Coordinates of C-alpha atoms in Angstrom, one line a residue:
M1 CA 15.2 2.5 14.2
K2 CA 18.4 3.2 12.2
R3 CA 19.2 -0.5 12.1
T4 CA 15.7 -1.4 10.9
T5 CA 15.9 1.4 8.2
L6 CA 19.2 0.2 7.1
A7 CA 18.0 -3.4 7.0
A8 CA 15.0 -2.4 4.9
I9 CA 17.1 -0.4 2.4
L10 CA 19.5 -3.4 1.9
L11 CA 16.7 -5.8 1.4
L12 CA 15.1 -3.5 -1.2
A13 CA 18.5 -3.0 -3.0
A14 CA 18.7 -6.7 -3.3
A15 CA 15.2 -7.2 -4.6
M16 CA 14.4 -8.4 -8.0
P17 CA 11.3 -6.8 -9.7
A18 CA 8.1 -8.5 -8.6
Y19 CA 6.2 -7.9 -11.9
A20 CA 3.1 -8.3 -9.6
H21 CA 1.0 -6.0 -11.5
V22 CA 1.6 -5.3 -15.2
G23 CA -0.6 -7.5 -17.4
V24 CA -2.5 -9.3 -14.6
G25 CA -6.2 -9.8 -15.3
T26 CA -8.8 -7.8 -16.9
T27 CA -8.5 -4.0 -16.4
S28 CA -11.8 -2.7 -18.1
S29 CA -14.6 -2.9 -15.6
F30 CA -15.4 -1.6 -12.1
T31 CA -15.6 -5.3 -10.9
A32 CA -12.2 -6.1 -12.1
G33 CA -10.8 -3.0 -10.4
F34 CA -12.8 -3.9 -7.3
M35 CA -11.5 -7.4 -7.4
H36 CA -7.8 -6.6 -7.9
P37 CA -6.9 -5.4 -4.3
L38 CA -8.5 -8.6 -2.9
S39 CA -6.4 -10.7 -5.2
G40 CA -2.8 -10.3 -3.9
L41 CA -1.0 -10.4 -0.6
D42 CA 0.8 -7.2 -1.3
H43 CA -2.4 -5.3 -1.8
M44 CA -4.3 -6.6 1.1
T45 CA -1.4 -6.2 3.6
V46 CA -0.6 -2.7 2.7
M47 CA -4.2 -1.5 2.5
I48 CA -5.0 -3.0 5.9
A49 CA -1.6 -1.8 7.4
V50 CA -2.7 1.7 6.3
G51 CA -5.9 1.4 8.4
L52 CA -4.2 -0.2 11.2
W53 CA -1.6 2.6 11.5
A54 CA -4.2 5.3 11.2
A55 CA -6.2 3.6 14.0
R56 CA -3.1 3.5 16.1
K57 CA -2.4 7.3 15.6
G58 CA -5.9 8.3 15.9
G59 CA -7.5 11.8 15.5
K60 CA -7.1 13.2 12.0
A61 CA -5.1 10.2 10.9
I62 CA -8.2 8.1 10.7
W63 CA -9.5 9.9 7.8
A64 CA -6.5 11.9 6.3
W65 CA -4.0 8.8 5.8
P66 CA -6.5 6.7 4.0
A67 CA -7.9 9.6 1.9
A68 CA -4.5 10.6 1.1
F69 CA -3.6 7.2 0.0
V70 CA -6.7 6.7 -2.2
G71 CA -6.3 10.2 -3.8
V72 CA -2.7 9.9 -4.6
M73 CA -3.1 6.3 -5.9
L74 CA -5.7 7.7 -8.4
V75 CA -3.2 10.5 -9.5
G76 CA -0.5 7.7 -9.9
G77 CA -3.2 5.6 -12.0
A78 CA -3.9 8.6 -14.2
L79 CA 0.0 9.0 -14.8
G80 CA 0.3 5.2 -15.6
M81 CA -2.6 5.4 -18.0
L82 CA -0.9 8.4 -19.6
H83 CA 2.4 6.3 -19.9
M84 CA 4.3 8.8 -18.1
P85 CA 7.4 7.2 -16.7
L86 CA 7.9 6.8 -12.9
P87 CA 11.1 5.3 -11.8
F88 CA 11.2 2.4 -9.1
V89 CA 7.6 1.5 -9.3
E90 CA 8.1 -2.2 -8.4
P91 CA 10.6 -1.6 -5.7
G92 CA 8.4 1.0 -4.3
V93 CA 5.5 -1.3 -4.2
L94 CA 7.6 -3.8 -2.4
A95 CA 8.9 -1.2 0.0
S96 CA 5.4 -0.2 0.9
V97 CA 4.7 -3.8 2.1
V98 CA 8.0 -3.8 4.2
V99 CA 7.8 -0.3 5.5
L100 CA 4.2 -0.1 6.4
G101 CA 4.4 -3.4 8.1
L102 CA 7.4 -2.0 10.2
L103 CA 5.5 1.2 11.0
V104 CA 2.6 -0.8 12.4
A105 CA 4.7 -3.4 14.2
L106 CA 7.0 -0.8 15.6
A107 CA 4.0 1.5 16.5
V108 CA 5.8 4.4 15.0
D109 CA 4.2 7.7 15.8
L110 CA 4.8 10.4 13.3
P111 CA 2.9 13.7 12.7
V112 CA -0.2 13.3 10.4
S113 CA 1.5 15.3 7.8
A114 CA 4.5 12.8 7.8
G115 CA 2.3 10.0 7.4
V116 CA 0.4 11.7 4.5
G117 CA 3.9 12.1 2.9
I118 CA 4.9 8.5 3.4
L119 CA 1.7 7.1 2.3
G120 CA 1.4 9.4 -0.6
L121 CA 4.6 8.3 -2.1
F122 CA 3.8 4.6 -1.7
A123 CA 0.2 5.3 -3.2
L124 CA 1.8 7.0 -6.2
F125 CA 3.7 3.7 -6.9
H126 CA 0.7 1.6 -6.3
G127 CA -1.6 3.8 -8.7
H128 CA 1.0 4.0 -11.4
A129 CA 1.5 0.2 -11.5
H130 CA -2.3 -0.1 -11.9
G131 CA -2.6 2.7 -14.3
T132 CA -0.2 1.0 -16.6
E133 CA -2.2 -2.3 -16.8
V134 CA -5.2 -0.4 -18.4
P135 CA -5.1 -1.1 -22.1
E136 CA -5.0 1.8 -24.6
N137 CA -8.5 0.9 -26.1
A138 CA -10.1 1.0 -22.6
G139 CA -10.8 4.1 -20.8
G140 CA -10.0 2.6 -17.3
L141 CA -12.1 4.9 -15.2
E142 CA -14.4 2.2 -14.3
Y143 CA -11.4 0.0 -13.3
M144 CA -9.8 2.7 -11.2
A145 CA -12.9 3.7 -9.5
G146 CA -13.4 -0.1 -8.5
F147 CA -9.9 -0.2 -7.4
A148 CA -10.3 2.9 -5.3
V149 CA -13.5 1.6 -3.6
A150 CA -12.0 -1.6 -2.7
T151 CA -8.8 0.2 -1.4
A152 CA -10.9 2.4 0.8
L153 CA -12.9 -0.7 2.1
L154 CA -9.6 -2.5 3.0
H155 CA -8.3 0.8 4.8
A156 CA -11.7 0.7 6.7
T157 CA -11.1 -2.9 7.7
G158 CA -7.6 -2.0 9.2
I159 CA -9.3 1.0 10.9
A160 CA -12.0 -1.1 12.3
A161 CA -9.6 -3.8 13.5
G162 CA -7.2 -1.2 15.0
L163 CA -9.9 0.6 16.9
G164 CA -11.7 -2.8 17.9
L165 CA -8.5 -4.2 19.3
G166 CA -8.0 -1.0 21.5
T167 CA -5.3 -0.5 23.7
R168 CA -5.8 -3.7 25.6
F169 CA -4.8 -5.8 22.5
R170 CA -2.2 -3.5 20.7
G171 CA 0.2 -6.4 20.6
L172 CA -2.2 -8.2 18.0
A173 CA -2.0 -5.1 15.7
R174 CA 1.7 -5.0 16.1
A175 CA 1.6 -8.7 15.3
A176 CA -0.2 -7.9 12.1
G177 CA 2.3 -5.3 11.1
A178 CA 5.1 -7.9 11.7
A179 CA 3.1 -10.3 9.3
C180 CA 2.9 -7.6 6.8
T181 CA 6.6 -7.0 7.0
A182 CA 7.2 -10.8 6.6
V183 CA 5.0 -10.8 3.5
G184 CA 7.1 -8.0 2.1
V185 CA 10.3 -9.7 2.7
G186 CA 9.0 -12.9 1.2
L187 CA 8.0 -10.9 -1.9
V188 CA 11.4 -9.2 -2.0
F189 CA 13.1 -12.5 -2.2
G190 CA 10.5 -14.2 -4.3
V191 CA 9.4 -16.7 -1.6
L192 CA 5.8 -15.7 -1.9

C-alpha cells in the first residue's frame, strides 16, 4: 500500500493540468448540468467508482458516501461560483480518478467516516471546477442541480453494479477499479 501511495503521489507531481473543466460547454441550464458528468471519462469513472466502493463497503457507506460526495460537491460548486480560490483543483480532480480507482481495485476497507473525508475532499475539487465554469451573468443553480442529479445517478449505477456483482464476481468490480486507475494515469500523462 505504501508503494502504491508513493507511486500515485509521484504521478500526480508529474502531472500537467488537464484543463478538463473550465470553459467547456454551456453552463446555464439543468440539461447542460445533467449532461456534463456524462460527457467525460474522468467524471464517469470517478462517480461510478464511488458507487462501487460504497457497495463493496456496504452498510451506511451505501448512502453516506454518495450523499457526502454530492453534498460537498455542491459546496465546492458554490465556492467556485463565488470565485473563491481553491488550490490544486485540477490535480485534485486527476488524483480522484487514480485514487478512487485504486481504492476499488485494491478493495480497501476503511471506516465510513474516513471514506466520507476522502470523498469529500475529492468532491470539493470536482464541485469547485464546475462552479468556476458558470458565467457571472448566469445564476448557475439549474446547472448545479442537473450536475448533482447526474452525479447521484452515476453513484447509483456503481452501487447497483457492485451489489449486482456480489461476492461471487468481486474480481470484476476490482477490474473496474483498475480501469478507473488506468484512465486516471492516462489523463495525468495526457494520453486520454
